[in-house]
Coordinates of N, CA and C in Angstrom, one line a residue:
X3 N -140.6 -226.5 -18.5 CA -139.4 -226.4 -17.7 C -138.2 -226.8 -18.6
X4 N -138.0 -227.9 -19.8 CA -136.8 -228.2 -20.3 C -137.0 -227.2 -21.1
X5 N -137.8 -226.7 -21.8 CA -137.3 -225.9 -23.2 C -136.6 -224.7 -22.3
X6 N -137.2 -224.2 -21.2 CA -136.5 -222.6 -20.3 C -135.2 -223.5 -20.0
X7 N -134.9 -224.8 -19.7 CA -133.6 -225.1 -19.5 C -132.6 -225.1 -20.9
X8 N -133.1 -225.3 -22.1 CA -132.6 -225.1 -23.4 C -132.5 -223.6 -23.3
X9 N -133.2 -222.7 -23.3 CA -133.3 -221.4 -23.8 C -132.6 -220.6 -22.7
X10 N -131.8 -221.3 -21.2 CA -131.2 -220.5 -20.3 C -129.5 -220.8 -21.0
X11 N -129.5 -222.1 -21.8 CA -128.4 -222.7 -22.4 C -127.7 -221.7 -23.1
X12 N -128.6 -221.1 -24.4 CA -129.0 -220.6 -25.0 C -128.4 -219.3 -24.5
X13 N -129.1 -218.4 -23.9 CA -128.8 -217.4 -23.0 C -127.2 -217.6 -22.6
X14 N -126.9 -218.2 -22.0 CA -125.9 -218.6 -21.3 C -124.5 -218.1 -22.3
X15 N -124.6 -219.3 -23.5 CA -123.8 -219.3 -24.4 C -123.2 -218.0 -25.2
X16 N -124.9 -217.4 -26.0 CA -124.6 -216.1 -26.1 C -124.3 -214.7 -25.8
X17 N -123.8 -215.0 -24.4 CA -123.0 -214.0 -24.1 C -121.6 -214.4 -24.2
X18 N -121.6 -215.5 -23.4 CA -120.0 -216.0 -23.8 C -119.5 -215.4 -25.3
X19 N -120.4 -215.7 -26.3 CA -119.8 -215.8 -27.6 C -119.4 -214.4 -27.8
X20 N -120.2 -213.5 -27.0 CA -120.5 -211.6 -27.3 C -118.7 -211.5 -26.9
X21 N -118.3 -211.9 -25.8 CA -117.1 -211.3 -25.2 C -115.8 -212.5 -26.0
X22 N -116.0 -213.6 -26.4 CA -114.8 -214.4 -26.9 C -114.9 -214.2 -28.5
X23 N -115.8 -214.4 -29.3 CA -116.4 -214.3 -30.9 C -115.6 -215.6 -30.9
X24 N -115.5 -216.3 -30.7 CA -114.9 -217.9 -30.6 C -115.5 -218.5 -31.8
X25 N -116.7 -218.6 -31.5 CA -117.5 -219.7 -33.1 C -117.7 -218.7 -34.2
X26 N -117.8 -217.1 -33.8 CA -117.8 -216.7 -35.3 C -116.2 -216.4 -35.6
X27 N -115.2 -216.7 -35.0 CA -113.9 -216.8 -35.8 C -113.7 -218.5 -36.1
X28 N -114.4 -219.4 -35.9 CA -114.9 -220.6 -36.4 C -115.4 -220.8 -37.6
X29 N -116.1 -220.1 -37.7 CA -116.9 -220.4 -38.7 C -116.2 -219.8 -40.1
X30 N -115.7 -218.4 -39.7 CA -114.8 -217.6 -40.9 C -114.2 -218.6 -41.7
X31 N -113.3 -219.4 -40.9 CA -112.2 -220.4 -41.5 C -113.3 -221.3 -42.3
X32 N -114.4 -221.7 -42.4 CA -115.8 -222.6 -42.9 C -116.1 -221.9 -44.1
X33 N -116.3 -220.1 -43.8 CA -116.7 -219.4 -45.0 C -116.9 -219.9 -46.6
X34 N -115.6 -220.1 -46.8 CA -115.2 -220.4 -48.4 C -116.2 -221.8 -48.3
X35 N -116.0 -223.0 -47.8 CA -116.7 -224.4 -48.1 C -118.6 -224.0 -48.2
X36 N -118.9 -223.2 -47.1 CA -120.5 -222.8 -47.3 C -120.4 -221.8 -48.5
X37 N -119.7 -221.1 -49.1 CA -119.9 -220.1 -50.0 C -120.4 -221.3 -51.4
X38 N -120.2 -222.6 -51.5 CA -119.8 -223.7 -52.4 C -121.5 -224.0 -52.4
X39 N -122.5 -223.5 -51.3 CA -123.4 -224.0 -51.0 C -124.1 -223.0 -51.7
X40 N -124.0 -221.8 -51.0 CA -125.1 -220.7 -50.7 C -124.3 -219.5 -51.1
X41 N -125.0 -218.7 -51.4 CA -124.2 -217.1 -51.5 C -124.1 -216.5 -50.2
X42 N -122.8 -216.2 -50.0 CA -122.9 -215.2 -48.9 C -122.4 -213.3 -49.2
X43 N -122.7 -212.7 -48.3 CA -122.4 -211.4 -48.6 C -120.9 -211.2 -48.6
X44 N -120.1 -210.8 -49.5 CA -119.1 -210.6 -49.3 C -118.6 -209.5 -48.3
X45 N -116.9 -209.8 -47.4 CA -117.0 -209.5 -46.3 C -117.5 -209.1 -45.0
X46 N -118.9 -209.8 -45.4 CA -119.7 -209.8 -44.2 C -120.2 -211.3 -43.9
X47 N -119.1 -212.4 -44.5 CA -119.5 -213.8 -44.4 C -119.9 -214.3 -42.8
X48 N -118.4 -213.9 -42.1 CA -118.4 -215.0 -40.7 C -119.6 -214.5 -40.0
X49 N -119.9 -213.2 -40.3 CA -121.3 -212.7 -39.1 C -122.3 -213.2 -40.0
X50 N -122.8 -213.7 -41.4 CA -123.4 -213.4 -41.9 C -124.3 -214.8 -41.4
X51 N -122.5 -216.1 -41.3 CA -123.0 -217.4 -40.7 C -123.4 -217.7 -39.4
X52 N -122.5 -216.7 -38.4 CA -122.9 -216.8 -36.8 C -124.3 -216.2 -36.7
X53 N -125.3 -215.0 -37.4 CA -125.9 -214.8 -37.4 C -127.4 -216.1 -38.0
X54 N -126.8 -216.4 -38.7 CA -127.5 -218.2 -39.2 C -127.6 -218.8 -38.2
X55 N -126.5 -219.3 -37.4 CA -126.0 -220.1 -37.0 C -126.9 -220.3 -35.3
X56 N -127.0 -219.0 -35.1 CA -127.9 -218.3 -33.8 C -129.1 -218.6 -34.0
X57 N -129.7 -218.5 -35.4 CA -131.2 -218.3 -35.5 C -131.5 -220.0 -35.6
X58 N -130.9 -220.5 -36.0 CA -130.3 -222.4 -36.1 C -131.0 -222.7 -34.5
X59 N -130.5 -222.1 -34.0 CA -130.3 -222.8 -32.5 C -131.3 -222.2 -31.2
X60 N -132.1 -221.4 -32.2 CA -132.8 -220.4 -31.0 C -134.1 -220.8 -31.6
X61 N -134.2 -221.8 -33.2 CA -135.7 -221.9 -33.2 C -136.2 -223.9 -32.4
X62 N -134.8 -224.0 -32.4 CA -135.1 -225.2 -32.1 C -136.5 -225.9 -30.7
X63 N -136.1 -224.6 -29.9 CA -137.5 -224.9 -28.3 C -138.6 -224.6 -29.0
X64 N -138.8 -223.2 -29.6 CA -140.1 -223.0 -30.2 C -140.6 -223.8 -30.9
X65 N -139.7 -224.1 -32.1 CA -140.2 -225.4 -33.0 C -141.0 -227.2 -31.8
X66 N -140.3 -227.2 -30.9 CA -140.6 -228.1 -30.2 C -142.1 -227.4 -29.8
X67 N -142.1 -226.4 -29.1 CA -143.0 -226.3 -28.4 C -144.5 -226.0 -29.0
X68 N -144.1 -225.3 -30.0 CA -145.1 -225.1 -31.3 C -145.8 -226.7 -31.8
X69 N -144.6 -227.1 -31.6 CA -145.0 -229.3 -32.1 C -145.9 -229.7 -31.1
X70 N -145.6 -229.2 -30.3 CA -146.1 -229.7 -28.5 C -147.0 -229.6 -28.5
X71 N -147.7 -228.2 -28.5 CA -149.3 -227.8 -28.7 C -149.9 -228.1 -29.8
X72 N -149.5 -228.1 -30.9 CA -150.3 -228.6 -32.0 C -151.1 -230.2 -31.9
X73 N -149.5 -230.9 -31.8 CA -149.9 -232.1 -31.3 C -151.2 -232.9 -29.7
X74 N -151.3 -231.6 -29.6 CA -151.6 -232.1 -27.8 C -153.3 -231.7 -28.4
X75 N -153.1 -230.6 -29.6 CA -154.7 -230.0 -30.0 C -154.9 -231.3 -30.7
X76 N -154.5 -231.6 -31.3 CA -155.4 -232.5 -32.5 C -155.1 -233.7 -32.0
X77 N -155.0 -234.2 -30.7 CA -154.7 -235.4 -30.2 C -153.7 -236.2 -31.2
X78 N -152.7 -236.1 -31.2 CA -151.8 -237.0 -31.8 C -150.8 -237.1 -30.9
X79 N -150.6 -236.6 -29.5 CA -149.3 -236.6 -28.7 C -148.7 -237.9 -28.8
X80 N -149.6 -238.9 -28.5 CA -149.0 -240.2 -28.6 C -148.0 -240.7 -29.9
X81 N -148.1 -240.2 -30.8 CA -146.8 -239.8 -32.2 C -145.9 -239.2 -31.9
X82 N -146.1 -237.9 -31.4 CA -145.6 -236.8 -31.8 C -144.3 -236.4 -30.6
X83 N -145.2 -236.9 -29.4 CA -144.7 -236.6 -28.1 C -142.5 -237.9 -27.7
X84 N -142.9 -238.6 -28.4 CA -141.4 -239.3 -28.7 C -140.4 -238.7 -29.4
X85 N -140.8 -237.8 -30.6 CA -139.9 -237.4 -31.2 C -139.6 -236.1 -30.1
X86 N -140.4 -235.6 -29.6 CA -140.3 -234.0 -29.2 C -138.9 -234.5 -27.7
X87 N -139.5 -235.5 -27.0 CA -138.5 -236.1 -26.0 C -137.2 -236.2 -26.1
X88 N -137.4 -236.8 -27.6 CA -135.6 -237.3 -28.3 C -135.2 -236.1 -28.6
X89 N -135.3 -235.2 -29.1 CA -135.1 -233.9 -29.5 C -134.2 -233.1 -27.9
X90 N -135.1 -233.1 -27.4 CA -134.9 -232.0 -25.9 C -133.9 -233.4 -25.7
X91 N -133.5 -234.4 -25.2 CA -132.7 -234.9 -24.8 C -131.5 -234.5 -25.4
X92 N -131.2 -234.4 -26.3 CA -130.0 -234.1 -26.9 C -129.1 -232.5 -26.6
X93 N -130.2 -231.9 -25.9 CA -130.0 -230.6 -25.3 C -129.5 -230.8 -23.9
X94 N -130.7 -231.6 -23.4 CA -130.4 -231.6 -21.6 C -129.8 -233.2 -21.2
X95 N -129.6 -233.7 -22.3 CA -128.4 -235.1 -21.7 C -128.0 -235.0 -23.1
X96 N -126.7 -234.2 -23.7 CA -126.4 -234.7 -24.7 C -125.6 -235.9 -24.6
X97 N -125.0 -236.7 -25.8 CA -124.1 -237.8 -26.4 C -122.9 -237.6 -25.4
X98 N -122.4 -238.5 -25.3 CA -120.4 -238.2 -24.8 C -120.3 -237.8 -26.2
X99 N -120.1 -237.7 -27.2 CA -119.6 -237.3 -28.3 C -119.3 -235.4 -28.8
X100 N -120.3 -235.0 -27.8 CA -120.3 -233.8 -27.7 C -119.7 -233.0 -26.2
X101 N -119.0 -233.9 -25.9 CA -118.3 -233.2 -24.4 C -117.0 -232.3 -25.0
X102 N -116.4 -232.3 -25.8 CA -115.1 -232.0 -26.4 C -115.5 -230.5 -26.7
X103 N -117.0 -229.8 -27.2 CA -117.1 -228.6 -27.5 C -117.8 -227.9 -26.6
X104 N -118.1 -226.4 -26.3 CA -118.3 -225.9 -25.6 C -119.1 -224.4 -25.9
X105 N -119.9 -223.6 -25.5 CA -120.9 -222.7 -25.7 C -121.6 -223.0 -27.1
X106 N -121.6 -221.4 -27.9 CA -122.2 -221.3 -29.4 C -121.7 -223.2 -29.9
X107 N -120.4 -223.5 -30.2 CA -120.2 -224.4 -30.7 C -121.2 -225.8 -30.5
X108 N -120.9 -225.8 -29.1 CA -121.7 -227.0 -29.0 C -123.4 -226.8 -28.7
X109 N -123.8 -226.0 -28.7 CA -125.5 -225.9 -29.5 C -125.4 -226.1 -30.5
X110 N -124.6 -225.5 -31.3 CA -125.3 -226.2 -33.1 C -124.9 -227.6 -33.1
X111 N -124.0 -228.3 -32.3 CA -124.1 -229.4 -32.5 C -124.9 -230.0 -32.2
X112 N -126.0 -230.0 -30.9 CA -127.1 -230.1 -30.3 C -128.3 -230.1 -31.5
X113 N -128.3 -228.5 -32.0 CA -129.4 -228.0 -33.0 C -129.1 -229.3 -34.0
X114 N -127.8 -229.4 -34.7 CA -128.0 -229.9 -35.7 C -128.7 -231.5 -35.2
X115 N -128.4 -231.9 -34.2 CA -129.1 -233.6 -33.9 C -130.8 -233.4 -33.9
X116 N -131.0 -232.2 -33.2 CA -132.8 -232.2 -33.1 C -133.1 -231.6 -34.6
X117 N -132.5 -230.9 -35.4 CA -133.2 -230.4 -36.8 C -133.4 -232.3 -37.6
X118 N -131.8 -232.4 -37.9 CA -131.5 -233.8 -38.5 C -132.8 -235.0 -38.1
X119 N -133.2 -234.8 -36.6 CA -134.1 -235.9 -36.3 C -135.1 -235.7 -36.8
X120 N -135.6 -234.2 -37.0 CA -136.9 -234.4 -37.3 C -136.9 -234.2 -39.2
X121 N -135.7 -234.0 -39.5 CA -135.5 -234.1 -41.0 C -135.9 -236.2 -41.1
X122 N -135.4 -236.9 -40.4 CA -134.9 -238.4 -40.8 C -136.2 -238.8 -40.3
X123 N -137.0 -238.4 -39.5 CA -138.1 -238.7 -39.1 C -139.6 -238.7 -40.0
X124 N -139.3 -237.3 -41.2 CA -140.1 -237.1 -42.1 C -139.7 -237.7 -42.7
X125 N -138.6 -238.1 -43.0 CA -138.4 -238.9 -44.3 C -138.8 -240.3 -44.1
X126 N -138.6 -241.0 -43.0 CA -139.0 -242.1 -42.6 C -140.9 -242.6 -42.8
X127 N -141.3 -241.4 -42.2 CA -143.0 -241.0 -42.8 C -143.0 -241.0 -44.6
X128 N -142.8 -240.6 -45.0 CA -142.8 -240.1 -46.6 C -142.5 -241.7 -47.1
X129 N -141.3 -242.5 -46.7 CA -141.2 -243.8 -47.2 C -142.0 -244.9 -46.5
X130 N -142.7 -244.8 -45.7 CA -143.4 -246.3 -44.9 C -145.0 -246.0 -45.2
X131 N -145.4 -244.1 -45.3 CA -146.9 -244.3 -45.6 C -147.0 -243.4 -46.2
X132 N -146.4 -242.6 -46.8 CA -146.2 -241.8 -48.4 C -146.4 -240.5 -47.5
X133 N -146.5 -239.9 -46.5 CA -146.5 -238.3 -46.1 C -146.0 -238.5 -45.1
X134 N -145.1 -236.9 -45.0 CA -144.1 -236.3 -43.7 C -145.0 -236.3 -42.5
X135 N -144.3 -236.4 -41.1 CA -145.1 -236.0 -40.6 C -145.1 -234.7 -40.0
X136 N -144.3 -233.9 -40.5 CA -143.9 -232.9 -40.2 C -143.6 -231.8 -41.4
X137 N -144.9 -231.7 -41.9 CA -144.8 -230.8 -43.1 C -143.7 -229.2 -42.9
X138 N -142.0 -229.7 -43.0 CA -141.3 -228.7 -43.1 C -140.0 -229.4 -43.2
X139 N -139.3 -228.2 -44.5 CA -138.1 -228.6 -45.2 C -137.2 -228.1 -44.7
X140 N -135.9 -228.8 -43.8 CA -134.8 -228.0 -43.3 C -133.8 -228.6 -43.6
X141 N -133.6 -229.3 -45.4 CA -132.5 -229.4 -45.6 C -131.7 -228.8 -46.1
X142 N -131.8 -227.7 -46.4 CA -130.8 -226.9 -47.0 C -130.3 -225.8 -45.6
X143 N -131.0 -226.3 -44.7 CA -130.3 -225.4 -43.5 C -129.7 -226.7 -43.1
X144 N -129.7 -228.1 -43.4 CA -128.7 -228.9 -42.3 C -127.7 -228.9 -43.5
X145 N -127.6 -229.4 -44.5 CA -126.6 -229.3 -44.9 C -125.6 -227.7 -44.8
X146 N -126.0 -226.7 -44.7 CA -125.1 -225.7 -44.3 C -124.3 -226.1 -42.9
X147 N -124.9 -226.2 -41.8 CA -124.8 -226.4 -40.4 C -123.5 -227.8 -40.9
X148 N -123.9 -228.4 -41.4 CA -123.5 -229.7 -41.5 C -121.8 -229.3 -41.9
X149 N -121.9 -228.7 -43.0 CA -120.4 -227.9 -43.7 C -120.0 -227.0 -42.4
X150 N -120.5 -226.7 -41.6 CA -119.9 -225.7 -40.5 C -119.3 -226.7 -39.7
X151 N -119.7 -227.5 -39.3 CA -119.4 -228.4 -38.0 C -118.1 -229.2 -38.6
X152 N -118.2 -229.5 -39.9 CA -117.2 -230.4 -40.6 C -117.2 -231.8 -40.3
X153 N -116.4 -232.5 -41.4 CA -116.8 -234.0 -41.3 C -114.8 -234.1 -41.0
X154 N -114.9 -235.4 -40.5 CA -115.6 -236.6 -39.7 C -117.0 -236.3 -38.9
X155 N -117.0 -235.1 -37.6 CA -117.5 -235.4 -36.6 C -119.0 -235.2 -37.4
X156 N -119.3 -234.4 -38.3 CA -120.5 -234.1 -38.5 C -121.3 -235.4 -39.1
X157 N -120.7 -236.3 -40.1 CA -120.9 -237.9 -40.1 C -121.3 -238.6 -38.9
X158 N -120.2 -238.1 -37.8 CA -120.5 -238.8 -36.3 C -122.3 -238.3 -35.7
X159 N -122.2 -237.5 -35.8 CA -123.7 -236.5 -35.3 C -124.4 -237.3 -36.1
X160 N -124.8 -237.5 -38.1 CA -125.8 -237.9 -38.6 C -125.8 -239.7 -38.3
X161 N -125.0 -240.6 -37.5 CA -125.2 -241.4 -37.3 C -125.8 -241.5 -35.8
X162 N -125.5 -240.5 -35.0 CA -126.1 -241.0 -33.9 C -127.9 -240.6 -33.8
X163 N -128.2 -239.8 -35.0 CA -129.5 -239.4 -35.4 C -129.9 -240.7 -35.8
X164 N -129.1 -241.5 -36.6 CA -129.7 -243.0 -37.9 C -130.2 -243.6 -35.9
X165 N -129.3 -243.6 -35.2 CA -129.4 -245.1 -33.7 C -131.1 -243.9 -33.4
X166 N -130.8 -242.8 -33.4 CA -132.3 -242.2 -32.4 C -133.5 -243.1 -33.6
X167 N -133.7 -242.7 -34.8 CA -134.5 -243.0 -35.3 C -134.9 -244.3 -35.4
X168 N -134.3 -245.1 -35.2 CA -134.2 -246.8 -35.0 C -134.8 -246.8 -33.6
X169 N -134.5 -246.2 -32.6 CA -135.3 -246.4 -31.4 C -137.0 -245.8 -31.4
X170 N -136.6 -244.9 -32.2 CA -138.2 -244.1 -32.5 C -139.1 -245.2 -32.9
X171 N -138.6 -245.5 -33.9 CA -139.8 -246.3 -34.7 C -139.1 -248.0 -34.6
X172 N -139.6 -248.1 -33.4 CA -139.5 -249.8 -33.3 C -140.6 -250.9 -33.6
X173 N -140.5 -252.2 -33.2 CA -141.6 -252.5 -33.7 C -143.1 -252.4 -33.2
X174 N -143.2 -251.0 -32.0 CA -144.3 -251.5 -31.6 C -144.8 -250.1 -32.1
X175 N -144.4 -249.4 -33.4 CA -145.2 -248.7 -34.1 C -146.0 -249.3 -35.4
X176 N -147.3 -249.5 -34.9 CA -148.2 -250.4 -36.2 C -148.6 -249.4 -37.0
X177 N -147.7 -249.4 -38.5 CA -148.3 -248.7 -39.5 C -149.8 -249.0 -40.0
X178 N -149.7 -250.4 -39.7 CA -151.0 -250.9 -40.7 C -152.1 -250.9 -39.7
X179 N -152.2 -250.6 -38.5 CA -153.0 -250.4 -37.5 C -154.3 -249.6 -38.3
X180 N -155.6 -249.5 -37.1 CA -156.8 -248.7 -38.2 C -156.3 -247.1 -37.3
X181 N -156.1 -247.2 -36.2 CA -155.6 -245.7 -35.3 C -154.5 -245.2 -36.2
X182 N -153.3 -246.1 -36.6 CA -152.6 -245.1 -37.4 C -152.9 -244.3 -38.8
X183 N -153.5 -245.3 -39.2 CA -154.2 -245.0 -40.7 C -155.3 -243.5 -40.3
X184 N -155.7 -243.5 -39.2 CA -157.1 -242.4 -39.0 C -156.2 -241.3 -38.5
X185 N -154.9 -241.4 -37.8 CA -154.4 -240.6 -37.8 C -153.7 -239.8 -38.8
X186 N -153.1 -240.6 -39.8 CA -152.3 -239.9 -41.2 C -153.6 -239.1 -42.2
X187 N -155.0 -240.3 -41.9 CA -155.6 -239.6 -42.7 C -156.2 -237.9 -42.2
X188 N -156.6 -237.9 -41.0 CA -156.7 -236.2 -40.4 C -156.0 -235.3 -40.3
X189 N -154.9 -235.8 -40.7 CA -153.5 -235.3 -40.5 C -153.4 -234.0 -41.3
X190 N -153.8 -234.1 -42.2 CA -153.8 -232.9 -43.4 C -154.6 -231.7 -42.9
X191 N -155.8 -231.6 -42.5 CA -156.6 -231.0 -41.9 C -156.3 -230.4 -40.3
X192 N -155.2 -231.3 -39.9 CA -155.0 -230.8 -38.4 C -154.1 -229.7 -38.5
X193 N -154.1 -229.3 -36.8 CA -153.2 -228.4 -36.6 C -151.7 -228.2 -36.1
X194 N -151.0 -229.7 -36.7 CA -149.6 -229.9 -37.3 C -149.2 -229.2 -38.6
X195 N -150.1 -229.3 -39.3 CA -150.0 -228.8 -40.7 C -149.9 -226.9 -40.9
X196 N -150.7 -226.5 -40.2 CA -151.1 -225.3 -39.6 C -149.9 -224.4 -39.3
X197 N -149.3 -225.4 -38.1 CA -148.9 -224.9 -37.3 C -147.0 -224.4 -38.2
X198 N -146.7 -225.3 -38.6 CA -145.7 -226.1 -39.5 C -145.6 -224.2 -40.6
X199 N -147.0 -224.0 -40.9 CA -147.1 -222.8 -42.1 C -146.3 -221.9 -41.6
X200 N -146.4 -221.8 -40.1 CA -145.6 -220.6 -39.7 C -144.4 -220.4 -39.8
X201 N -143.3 -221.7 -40.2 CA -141.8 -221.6 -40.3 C -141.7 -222.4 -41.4
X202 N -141.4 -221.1 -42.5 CA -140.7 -221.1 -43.6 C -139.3 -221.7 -44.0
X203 N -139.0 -222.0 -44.8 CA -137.6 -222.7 -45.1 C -136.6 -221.1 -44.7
X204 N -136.0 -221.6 -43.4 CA -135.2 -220.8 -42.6 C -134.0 -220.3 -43.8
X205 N -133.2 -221.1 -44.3 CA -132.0 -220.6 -45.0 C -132.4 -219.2 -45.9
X206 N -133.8 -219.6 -46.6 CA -134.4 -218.8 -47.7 C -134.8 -217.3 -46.8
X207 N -135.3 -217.8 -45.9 CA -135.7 -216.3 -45.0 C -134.9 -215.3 -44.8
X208 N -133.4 -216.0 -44.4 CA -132.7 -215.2 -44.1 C -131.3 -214.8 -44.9
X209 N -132.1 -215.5 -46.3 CA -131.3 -214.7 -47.5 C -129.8 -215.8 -48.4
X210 N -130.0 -217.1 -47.8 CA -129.1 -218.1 -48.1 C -129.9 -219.0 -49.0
X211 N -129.9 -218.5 -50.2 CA -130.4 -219.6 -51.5 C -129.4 -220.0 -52.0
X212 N -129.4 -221.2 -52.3 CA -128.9 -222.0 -52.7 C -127.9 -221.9 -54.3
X213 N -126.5 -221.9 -54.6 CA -126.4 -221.6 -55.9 C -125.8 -223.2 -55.9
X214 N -126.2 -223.7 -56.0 CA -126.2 -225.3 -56.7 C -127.0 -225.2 -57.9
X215 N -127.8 -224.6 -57.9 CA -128.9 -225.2 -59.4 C -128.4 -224.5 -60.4

């Protein structure tokens, strides 16, 4: 029922955006700072990002839900099932911090708190027991999102991610436990890993590589 409550959001929004183009005349003014990032198609930028920007925000339930079942097969809910909570909360009770924006806009601000979580989440795995728990790379799609939203506030969003992750992993997550250790170790083999294969590094899919290098 919450993800159809995300995905009616969802619904909701994108029509608004069909009849106002509100965030993709948003984003236009963004153009030039992501172009710094990524290649975009010349003048076909602001659709090229609202078109991103949509696919940003529309994989976010599936990605949960896809988490949901995997986790629930290979018994790990009890891991997995906190992050998936914090995630959807940010959708169906977001921050006061995000009352100020409205339709398209404020989903990606939504999107970018649940991508970012589960970006700060793997990384937190990778440094306490040497592997993600979430074998998938979505940093070169937050940092894009991130240059859309703009800083200050987009600083404001990655710190209210730093307070989620502090609540996530408090101290009554026992790394050194023998249950956690049997969990990271089947972890490779399960059907998190699996599942994870099916969503490729989004930016790259949809034709935003990177000219940094």
């Amino acid at each position: 029922m919450t993800m159809e409550v995300i995905n009616q959001q969802i619904r909701n929004a994108l029509s608004d955006e069909a009849i106002t183009l509100q965030l993709q005349n948003a984003l236009s003014s963004r153009a030039d700072q992501v172009a710094r990032i990524v290649d975009l198609p010349e003048g076909e930028a602001a659709e090229k990002l609202l078109e991103f920007v949509v696919r940003y925000i529309e994989d976010v339930p599936q990605m949960l839900l896809d988490l949901q079942a995997a986790a629930l097969e290979a018994g790990l809910s009890h891991y997995v099932q906190p992050v998936i909570q914090m995630a959807t909360e940010f959708f169906v009770t977001p921050p006061a911090a995000l009352s100020h924006e409205a339709g398209l806009a404020a989903l990606m601000d939504k999107a970018y708190l649940a991508h970012r979580l589960l970006e700060e989440v793997n990384e937190t795995y990778i440094h306490r027991v040497g592997q993600p728990l979430i074998p998938m790379d979505m940093t070169l799609s937050n940092v894009i999102i991130h240059t859309l939203i703009g800083e200050p506030f987009a600083n404001d969003l990655d710190q209210l991610v730093d307070i989620a992750v502090k609540r996530l992993f408090g101290p009554q997550m026992a790394y050194q436990s023998p249950e956690f250790k049997a969990f990271m170790n089947r972890q490779e083999a399960s059907n998190l890993v699996h599942i994870w294969r099916q969503w490729p590094s989004m930016s790259n899919e949809m034709g935003l590589t990177s000219n940094l290098l």
